[in-house]
Short mmCIF file of C-alpha atoms and ligand atoms in Angstrom, two decimals:
data_model
loop_
_atom_site.label_atom_id
_atom_site.label_comp_id
_atom_site.label_asym_id
_atom_site.label_seq_id
_atom_site.Cartn_x
_atom_site.Cartn_y
_atom_site.Cartn_z
CA MET A 147 63.12 -33.10 -111.06
CA MET A 148 60.79 -33.80 -108.20
CA PRO A 149 57.27 -34.71 -109.47
CA LYS A 150 54.62 -31.81 -108.99
CA LYS A 151 52.36 -32.34 -105.89
CA LEU A 152 48.83 -31.56 -105.55
CA SER A 153 48.42 -29.45 -102.45
CA GLN A 154 44.70 -29.98 -101.69
CA THR A 155 41.91 -32.05 -102.38
CA VAL A 156 39.77 -31.05 -105.36
CA ILE A 157 36.05 -31.78 -105.65
CA LEU A 158 34.37 -31.24 -109.12
CA ILE A 159 30.84 -30.45 -109.23
CA GLY A 160 28.55 -29.42 -112.01
CA PHE A 161 25.58 -30.66 -114.05
CA MET A 162 25.46 -33.71 -116.19
CA GLY A 163 27.61 -33.47 -119.11
CA SER A 164 29.97 -30.83 -117.63
CA GLY A 165 33.02 -33.28 -117.91
CA LYS A 166 33.69 -33.80 -114.28
CA SER A 167 34.86 -37.47 -114.52
CA HIS A 168 36.94 -36.75 -117.54
CA VAL A 169 38.68 -33.67 -116.12
CA ALA A 170 39.30 -35.44 -112.86
CA ARG A 171 41.06 -38.26 -114.74
CA LEU A 172 43.26 -35.70 -116.57
CA VAL A 173 44.15 -33.91 -113.30
CA SER A 174 44.90 -37.01 -111.47
CA LYS A 175 47.33 -38.07 -114.45
CA SER A 176 49.44 -35.19 -113.63
CA PHE A 177 49.95 -36.00 -109.97
CA ASP A 178 50.19 -39.10 -108.15
CA VAL A 179 46.81 -38.85 -106.59
CA PRO A 180 43.54 -41.02 -106.94
CA VAL A 181 40.51 -40.12 -108.76
CA ILE A 182 37.35 -41.04 -106.65
CA ASP A 183 34.15 -40.96 -108.81
CA LEU A 184 31.02 -40.97 -106.50
CA ASP A 185 28.86 -42.41 -109.00
CA ALA A 186 31.36 -45.31 -109.76
CA ARG A 187 31.51 -46.02 -106.06
CA ILE A 188 27.94 -46.18 -105.74
CA GLU A 189 27.91 -48.47 -108.91
CA ALA A 190 30.38 -50.81 -107.55
CA ALA A 191 28.58 -50.92 -104.00
CA CYS A 192 25.18 -51.57 -105.65
CA GLY A 193 26.67 -54.05 -108.23
CA SER A 194 24.77 -52.11 -110.97
CA SER A 195 24.56 -49.09 -113.01
CA ILE A 196 23.28 -45.87 -111.72
CA ALA A 197 20.35 -46.13 -114.36
CA ASP A 198 19.47 -49.44 -112.98
CA VAL A 199 19.71 -48.18 -109.17
CA PHE A 200 17.08 -45.50 -110.37
CA THR A 201 14.70 -48.10 -112.08
CA HIS A 202 15.02 -50.72 -109.29
CA HIS A 203 15.07 -48.73 -106.17
CA GLY A 204 14.26 -45.05 -107.07
CA GLU A 205 15.85 -41.65 -106.84
CA LYS A 206 15.61 -41.34 -102.96
CA TYR A 207 17.45 -44.55 -102.35
CA PHE A 208 20.10 -43.28 -104.79
CA ARG A 209 20.21 -39.94 -102.93
CA GLU A 210 20.78 -41.74 -99.59
CA LYS A 211 23.77 -43.77 -101.09
CA GLU A 212 25.06 -40.56 -102.63
CA THR A 213 25.17 -38.62 -99.22
CA ALA A 214 26.60 -41.66 -97.39
CA THR A 215 29.16 -42.01 -100.20
CA LEU A 216 30.05 -38.41 -100.09
CA ARG A 217 30.53 -38.42 -96.44
CA GLU A 218 32.85 -41.44 -96.43
CA VAL A 219 34.99 -39.94 -99.27
CA LEU A 220 35.38 -36.68 -97.38
CA ARG A 221 36.51 -38.73 -94.40
CA GLU A 222 39.17 -40.47 -96.66
CA THR A 223 40.48 -37.31 -98.26
CA SER A 224 40.89 -35.70 -94.98
CA ARG A 225 44.00 -38.03 -94.56
CA ALA A 226 45.18 -38.21 -98.15
CA VAL A 227 44.44 -35.74 -100.97
CA ALA A 228 42.48 -36.97 -104.01
CA ILE A 229 40.46 -35.72 -107.12
CA ILE A 230 36.73 -36.32 -106.41
CA ALA A 231 34.11 -36.21 -109.23
CA THR A 232 30.55 -36.04 -108.06
CA GLY A 233 27.35 -36.76 -109.56
CA GLY A 234 25.28 -33.59 -111.04
CA GLY A 235 22.73 -33.85 -108.45
CA VAL A 236 24.92 -33.91 -105.37
CA VAL A 237 24.15 -30.11 -104.57
CA THR A 238 20.25 -31.09 -104.44
CA GLY A 239 20.66 -32.53 -100.92
CA GLU A 240 20.98 -29.85 -98.22
CA ALA A 241 23.17 -32.03 -96.20
CA ASN A 242 25.50 -32.53 -99.14
CA ARG A 243 25.67 -28.98 -99.74
CA ARG A 244 26.67 -28.49 -96.13
CA LEU A 245 29.37 -31.08 -96.41
CA LEU A 246 30.82 -29.30 -99.60
CA GLN A 247 30.68 -25.81 -98.07
CA GLU A 248 32.46 -27.09 -94.86
CA ALA A 249 34.98 -28.85 -97.15
CA ALA A 250 35.60 -25.66 -99.04
CA GLN A 251 36.37 -23.70 -95.78
CA LEU A 252 38.74 -26.41 -94.80
CA ASP A 253 41.20 -26.18 -97.82
CA VAL A 254 39.31 -28.23 -100.26
CA LEU A 255 39.05 -26.74 -103.74
CA VAL A 256 35.51 -27.10 -104.79
CA VAL A 257 35.27 -26.47 -108.53
CA TYR A 258 31.99 -25.74 -110.33
CA LEU A 259 32.32 -26.79 -113.84
CA ARG A 260 29.78 -24.27 -115.50
CA ALA A 261 28.24 -24.76 -118.96
CA GLU A 262 25.38 -23.41 -120.89
CA PRO A 263 22.33 -25.65 -121.29
CA ALA A 264 22.93 -26.22 -125.20
CA THR A 265 26.51 -27.51 -124.38
CA LEU A 266 25.25 -29.69 -121.74
CA ALA A 267 22.51 -31.18 -123.86
CA GLU A 268 24.78 -31.82 -126.69
CA ARG A 269 27.05 -33.80 -124.57
CA ILE A 270 24.38 -35.82 -122.87
CA ARG A 271 23.12 -36.89 -126.25
CA GLN A 272 26.43 -38.46 -126.97
CA GLU A 273 25.70 -41.09 -124.08
CA PRO A 274 21.94 -41.93 -124.52
CA GLY A 275 20.02 -43.60 -121.76
CA LYS A 276 22.81 -43.10 -119.17
CA ARG A 277 21.02 -40.20 -117.28
CA PRO A 278 17.63 -41.44 -115.76
CA LEU A 279 16.61 -37.83 -115.02
CA ILE A 280 16.91 -36.71 -118.73
CA ASP A 281 16.58 -39.50 -120.95
CA GLY A 282 15.98 -42.53 -118.70
CA GLU A 283 12.58 -43.67 -120.29
CA LYS A 284 13.33 -42.90 -123.93
CA ILE A 285 15.59 -41.42 -126.61
CA LEU A 286 14.87 -37.52 -126.74
CA ASP A 287 15.11 -35.20 -129.88
CA ILE A 288 17.57 -32.31 -129.25
CA ASP A 289 14.78 -29.75 -128.47
CA GLU A 290 13.33 -32.00 -125.64
CA THR A 291 16.87 -32.72 -124.22
CA ASN A 292 17.48 -28.87 -124.25
CA ARG A 293 14.21 -28.27 -122.42
CA ARG A 294 14.97 -30.75 -119.80
CA VAL A 295 18.40 -29.51 -119.18
CA LYS A 296 17.38 -25.94 -118.98
CA VAL A 297 14.71 -26.73 -116.36
CA LEU A 298 17.00 -28.73 -114.05
CA LEU A 299 19.80 -26.42 -114.51
CA GLU A 300 17.41 -23.43 -113.66
CA ASN A 301 16.90 -24.96 -110.29
CA ARG A 302 20.32 -25.89 -109.60
CA SER A 303 22.70 -23.22 -110.83
CA ALA A 304 22.50 -21.20 -107.53
CA LEU A 305 23.12 -24.59 -105.59
CA TYR A 306 26.32 -25.12 -107.51
CA GLU A 307 27.57 -21.42 -107.11
CA SER A 308 26.75 -21.69 -103.31
CA CYS A 309 29.14 -24.75 -102.87
CA ALA A 310 32.03 -23.69 -105.12
CA ASN A 311 35.19 -21.50 -104.27
CA LEU A 312 36.39 -21.78 -107.93
CA ILE A 313 33.80 -21.51 -110.95
CA ILE A 314 35.28 -22.48 -114.52
CA ASP A 315 33.21 -21.47 -117.53
CA THR A 316 33.78 -24.67 -119.74
CA ASP A 317 31.74 -23.93 -122.95
CA LEU A 318 34.78 -22.84 -125.01
CA LEU A 319 37.38 -24.93 -123.37
CA LYS A 320 38.70 -28.30 -123.90
CA ALA A 321 38.79 -30.76 -120.92
CA SER A 322 42.64 -30.53 -121.14
CA GLN A 323 42.42 -26.66 -120.81
CA VAL A 324 40.00 -27.09 -117.95
CA ALA A 325 42.31 -29.48 -116.11
CA GLU A 326 45.09 -27.14 -116.55
CA ILE A 327 43.32 -24.34 -114.86
CA ILE A 328 42.70 -26.54 -111.89
CA LYS A 329 46.12 -28.06 -111.82
CA VAL A 330 47.80 -24.48 -111.53
CA LYS A 331 45.27 -23.67 -108.86
CA ALA A 332 45.77 -26.74 -106.65
CA MET A 333 49.40 -27.16 -107.20
CA ASP A 334 51.80 -27.25 -104.41
CA GLN A 335 53.80 -23.83 -105.00
CA GLN A 336 57.09 -25.04 -103.48
C1 S3P B 489 22.45 -37.01 -111.57
C2 S3P B 489 23.72 -37.09 -112.22
C3 S3P B 489 24.48 -38.19 -112.58
C4 S3P B 489 24.12 -39.36 -111.72
C5 S3P B 489 22.72 -39.53 -111.63
C6 S3P B 489 21.97 -38.23 -111.17
C7 S3P B 489 22.04 -35.68 -111.48
O1 S3P B 489 25.78 -37.99 -112.68
O2 S3P B 489 24.62 -39.15 -110.30
O3 S3P B 489 21.89 -39.93 -112.80
O4 S3P B 489 20.83 -35.65 -110.73
O5 S3P B 489 22.22 -34.72 -112.09
P1 S3P B 489 26.52 -37.23 -113.88
O6 S3P B 489 26.60 -35.82 -113.42
O7 S3P B 489 27.94 -37.87 -113.79
O8 S3P B 489 25.92 -37.75 -115.16
#
């Protein structure tokens, strides 16, 4: 049997803890396509973790790197399809939103992995200290994590929605089920 083919590049967007990197790896396993993780690429280029980039260089520097990396990755994937996992704040930059919206019009599947604040907060708490914008400076209790997630998500929800051409509500789904929905949608139908 011929291996199934991915017919279009897939970009995953969504809040921290929405499962972008995990789902990207699951989708890529089914097809012979690479996963490109924007944060991992920035970490490799800077030689340090995202948390350290924020501490030593600040958020503005990180956002500049994020835009440059998104541009570079979109250029690469115009030649060969891939699964791209973005960082949760990619939609906060106007230039990034424009790049994502243009890509969505050019046959890229931009998928928003949507989830409720409580779901996201619980997942974020499983990796303490990894998200500088939530619990960078100290370990938080569940109420404070929830509060911070809610505030940030309120500012960002409409931005995610404005860039996506597919929205998946993930609260009640396992990562494998989310990956399955994307696979069906992005698979070459021949
Ligand atoms: C950020 C999300 C993080 C990372 C950085 C900023 C954000 O990525 O890019 O800490 O602003 O939401 P994940 O969504 O993979 O946690």
